[in-house]
CSV table of C-alpha atoms in Angstrom, one decimal:
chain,number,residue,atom,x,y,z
W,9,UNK,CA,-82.9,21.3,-1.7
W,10,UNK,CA,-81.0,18.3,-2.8
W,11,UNK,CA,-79.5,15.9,-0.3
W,12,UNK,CA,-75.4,15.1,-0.2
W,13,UNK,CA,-74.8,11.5,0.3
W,14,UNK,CA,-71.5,9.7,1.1
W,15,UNK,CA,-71.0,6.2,-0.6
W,16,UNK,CA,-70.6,3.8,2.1
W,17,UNK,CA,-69.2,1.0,-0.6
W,18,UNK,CA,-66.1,0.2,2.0
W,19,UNK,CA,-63.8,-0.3,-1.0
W,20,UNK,CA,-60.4,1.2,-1.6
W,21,UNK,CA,-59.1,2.8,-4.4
W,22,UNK,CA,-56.5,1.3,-6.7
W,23,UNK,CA,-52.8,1.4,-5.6
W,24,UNK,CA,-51.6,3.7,-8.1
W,25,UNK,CA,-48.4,2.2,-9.5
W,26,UNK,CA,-47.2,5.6,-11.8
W,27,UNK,CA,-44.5,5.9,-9.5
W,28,UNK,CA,-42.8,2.4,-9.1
W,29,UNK,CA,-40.3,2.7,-12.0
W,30,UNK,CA,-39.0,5.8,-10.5
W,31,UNK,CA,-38.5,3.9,-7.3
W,32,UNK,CA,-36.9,0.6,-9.0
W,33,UNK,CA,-34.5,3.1,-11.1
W,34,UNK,CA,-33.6,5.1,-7.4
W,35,UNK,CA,-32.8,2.2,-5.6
W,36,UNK,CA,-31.0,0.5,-9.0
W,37,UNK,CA,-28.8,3.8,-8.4
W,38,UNK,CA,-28.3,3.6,-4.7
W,39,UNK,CA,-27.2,0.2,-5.0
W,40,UNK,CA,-24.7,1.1,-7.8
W,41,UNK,CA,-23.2,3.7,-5.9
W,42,UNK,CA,-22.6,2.3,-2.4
W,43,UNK,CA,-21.8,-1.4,-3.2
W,44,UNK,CA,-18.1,-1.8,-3.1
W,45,UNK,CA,-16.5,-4.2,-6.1
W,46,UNK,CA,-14.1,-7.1,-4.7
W,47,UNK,CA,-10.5,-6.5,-5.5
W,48,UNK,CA,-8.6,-9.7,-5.2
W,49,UNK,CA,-9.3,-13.2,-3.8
W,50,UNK,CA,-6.5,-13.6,-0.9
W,51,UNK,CA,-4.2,-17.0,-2.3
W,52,UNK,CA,-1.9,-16.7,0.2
W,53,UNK,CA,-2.2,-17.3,4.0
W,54,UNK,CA,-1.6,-13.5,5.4
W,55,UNK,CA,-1.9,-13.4,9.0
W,56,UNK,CA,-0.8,-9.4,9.5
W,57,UNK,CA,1.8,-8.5,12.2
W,58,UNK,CA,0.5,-5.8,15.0
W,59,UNK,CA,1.6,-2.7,15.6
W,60,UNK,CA,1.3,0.3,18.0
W,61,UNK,CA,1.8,3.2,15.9
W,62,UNK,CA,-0.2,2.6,12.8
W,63,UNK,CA,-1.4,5.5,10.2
W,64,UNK,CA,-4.4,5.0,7.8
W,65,UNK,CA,-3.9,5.6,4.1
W,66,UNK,CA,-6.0,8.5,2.9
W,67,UNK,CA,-6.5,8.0,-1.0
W,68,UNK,CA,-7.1,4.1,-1.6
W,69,UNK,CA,-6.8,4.9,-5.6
W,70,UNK,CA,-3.2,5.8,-5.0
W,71,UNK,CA,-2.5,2.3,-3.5
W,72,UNK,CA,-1.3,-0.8,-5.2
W,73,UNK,CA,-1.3,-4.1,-3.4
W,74,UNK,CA,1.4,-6.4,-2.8
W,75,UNK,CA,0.5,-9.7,-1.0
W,76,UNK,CA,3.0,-11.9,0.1
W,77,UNK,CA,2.6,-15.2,2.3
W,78,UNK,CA,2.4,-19.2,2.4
W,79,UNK,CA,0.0,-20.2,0.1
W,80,UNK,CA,-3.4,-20.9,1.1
W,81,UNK,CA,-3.6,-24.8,1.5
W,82,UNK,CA,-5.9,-25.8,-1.6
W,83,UNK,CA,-3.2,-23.8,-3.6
W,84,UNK,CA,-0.1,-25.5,-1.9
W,85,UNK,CA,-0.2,-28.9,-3.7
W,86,UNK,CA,0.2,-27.2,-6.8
W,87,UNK,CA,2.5,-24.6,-5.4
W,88,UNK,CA,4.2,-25.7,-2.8
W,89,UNK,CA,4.5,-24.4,0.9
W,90,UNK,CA,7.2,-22.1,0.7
W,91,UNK,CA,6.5,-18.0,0.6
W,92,UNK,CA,5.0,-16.6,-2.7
W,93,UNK,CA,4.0,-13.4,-4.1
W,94,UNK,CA,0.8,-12.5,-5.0
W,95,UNK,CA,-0.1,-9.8,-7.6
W,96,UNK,CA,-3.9,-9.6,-8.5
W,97,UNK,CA,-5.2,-12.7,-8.8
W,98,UNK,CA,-2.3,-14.9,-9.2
W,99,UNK,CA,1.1,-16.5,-8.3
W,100,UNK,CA,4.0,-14.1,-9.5
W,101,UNK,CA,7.9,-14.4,-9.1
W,102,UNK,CA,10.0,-11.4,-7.8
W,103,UNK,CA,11.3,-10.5,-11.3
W,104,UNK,CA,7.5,-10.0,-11.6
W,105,UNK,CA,6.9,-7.4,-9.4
W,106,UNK,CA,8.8,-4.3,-11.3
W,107,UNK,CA,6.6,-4.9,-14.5
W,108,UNK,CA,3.4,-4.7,-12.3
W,109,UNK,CA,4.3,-2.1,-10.8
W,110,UNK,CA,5.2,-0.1,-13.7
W,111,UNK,CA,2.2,-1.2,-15.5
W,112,UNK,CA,-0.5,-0.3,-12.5
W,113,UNK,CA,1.3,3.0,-12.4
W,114,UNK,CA,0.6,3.6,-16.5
W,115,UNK,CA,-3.4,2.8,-15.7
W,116,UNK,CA,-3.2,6.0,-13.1
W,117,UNK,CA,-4.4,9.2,-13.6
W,118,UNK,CA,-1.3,11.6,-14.4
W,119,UNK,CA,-1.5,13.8,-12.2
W,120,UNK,CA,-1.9,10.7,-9.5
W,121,UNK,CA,1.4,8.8,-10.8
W,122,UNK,CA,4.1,10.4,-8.8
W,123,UNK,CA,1.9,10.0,-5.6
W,124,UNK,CA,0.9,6.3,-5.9
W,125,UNK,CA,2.1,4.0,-3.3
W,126,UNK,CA,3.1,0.4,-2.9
W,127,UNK,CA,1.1,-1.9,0.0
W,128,UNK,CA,3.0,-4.6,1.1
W,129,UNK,CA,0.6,-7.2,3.0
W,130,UNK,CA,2.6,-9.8,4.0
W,131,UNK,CA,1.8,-12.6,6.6
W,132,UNK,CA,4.3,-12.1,9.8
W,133,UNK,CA,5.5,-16.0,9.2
W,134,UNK,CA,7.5,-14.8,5.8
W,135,UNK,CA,11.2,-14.8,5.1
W,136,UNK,CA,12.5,-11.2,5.5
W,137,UNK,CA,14.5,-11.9,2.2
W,138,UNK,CA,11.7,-12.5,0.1
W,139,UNK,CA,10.3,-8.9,1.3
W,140,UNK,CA,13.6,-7.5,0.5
W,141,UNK,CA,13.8,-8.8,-3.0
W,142,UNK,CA,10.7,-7.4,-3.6
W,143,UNK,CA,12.0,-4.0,-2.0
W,144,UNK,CA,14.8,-4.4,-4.5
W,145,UNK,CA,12.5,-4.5,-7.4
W,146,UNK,CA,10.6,-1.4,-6.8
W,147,UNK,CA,13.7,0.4,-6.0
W,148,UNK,CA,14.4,-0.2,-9.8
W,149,UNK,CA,11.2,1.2,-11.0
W,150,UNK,CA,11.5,4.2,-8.6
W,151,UNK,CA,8.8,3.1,-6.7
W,152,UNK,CA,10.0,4.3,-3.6
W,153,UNK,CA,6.6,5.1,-1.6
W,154,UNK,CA,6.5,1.9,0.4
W,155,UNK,CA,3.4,1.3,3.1
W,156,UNK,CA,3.6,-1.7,5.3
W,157,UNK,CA,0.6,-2.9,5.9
W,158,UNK,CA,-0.2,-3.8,9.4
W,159,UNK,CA,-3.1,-4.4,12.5
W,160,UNK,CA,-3.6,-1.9,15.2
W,161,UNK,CA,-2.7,-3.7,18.7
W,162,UNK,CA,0.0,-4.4,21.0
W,163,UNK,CA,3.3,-5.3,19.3
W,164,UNK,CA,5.3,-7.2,22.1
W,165,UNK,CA,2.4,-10.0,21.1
W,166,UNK,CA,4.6,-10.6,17.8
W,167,UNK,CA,6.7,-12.1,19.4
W,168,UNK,CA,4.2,-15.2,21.1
């Protein structure tokens, strides 16, 4: 009858590496998914007014972005220190706004166009008239959905 011996060498197997591209190629496609793209670099100051009764916008691919405010100090010696708008990445003027708008609208979906709406950030140290011009300016592309864009808090401290 034959004996049955266990090797006793003490040495471990190979690390099987068969399954590592699957892993690198998983976590290559987590990473894709869930990392979220920067829109625009803020180049104006926008220090958001609080209010009390504040909604959140569902669908942020029906938004378009409006920033208005002081330039941010390395832009204001080329600029200047008075209110500017801000579409994208750069400096615009009001008479700027309608063609934006009109031309963020044409890179929507169809069936999206007639719901997209128009985000005003603007810092709460800005002229009212500036905001109004640009109101002006969408009303002439008939972009009428307007959102103000706001921080959740008390709103008597506005006023401080």
């Amino acid at each position: 009858m034959a004996k049955f011996t266990k090797k006793k060498d003490g040495e471990l197997p190979a690390v099987s590496t068969a399954s590592l591209p699957d892993i690198v190629f998983m976590l290559l496609f987590f990473f894709m998914t869930v990392t979220v793209m920067k829109d625009d670099s803020l180049m104006v100051d926008n220090t958001l007014p609080i209010a009390d009764q504040v909604q959140k916008l569902d669908k942020r691919d029906r938004v378009v972005y409006v920033y208005a405010g002081k330039p941010h100090p390395r832009y204001q010696s080329k600029y200047g220190s008075q209110a500017r708008i801000q579409l994208n990445d750069k400096f615009a003027d009001v008479d700027e706004v309608a063609p934006y708008i009109l031309a963020e609208r044409a890179k929507m979906r169809q069936e999206l166009q007639p719901l997209m709406t128009t985000a005003l950030k603007v810092d709460k140290e800005t002229n009212m008239g500036l905001i109004s011009d640009i109101k002006q300016e969408l009303r002439k592309v008939n972009a009428l959905k307007v959102n103000y864009t706001t921080k959740e808090g008390d709103a008597m401290r506005n006023i401080e």
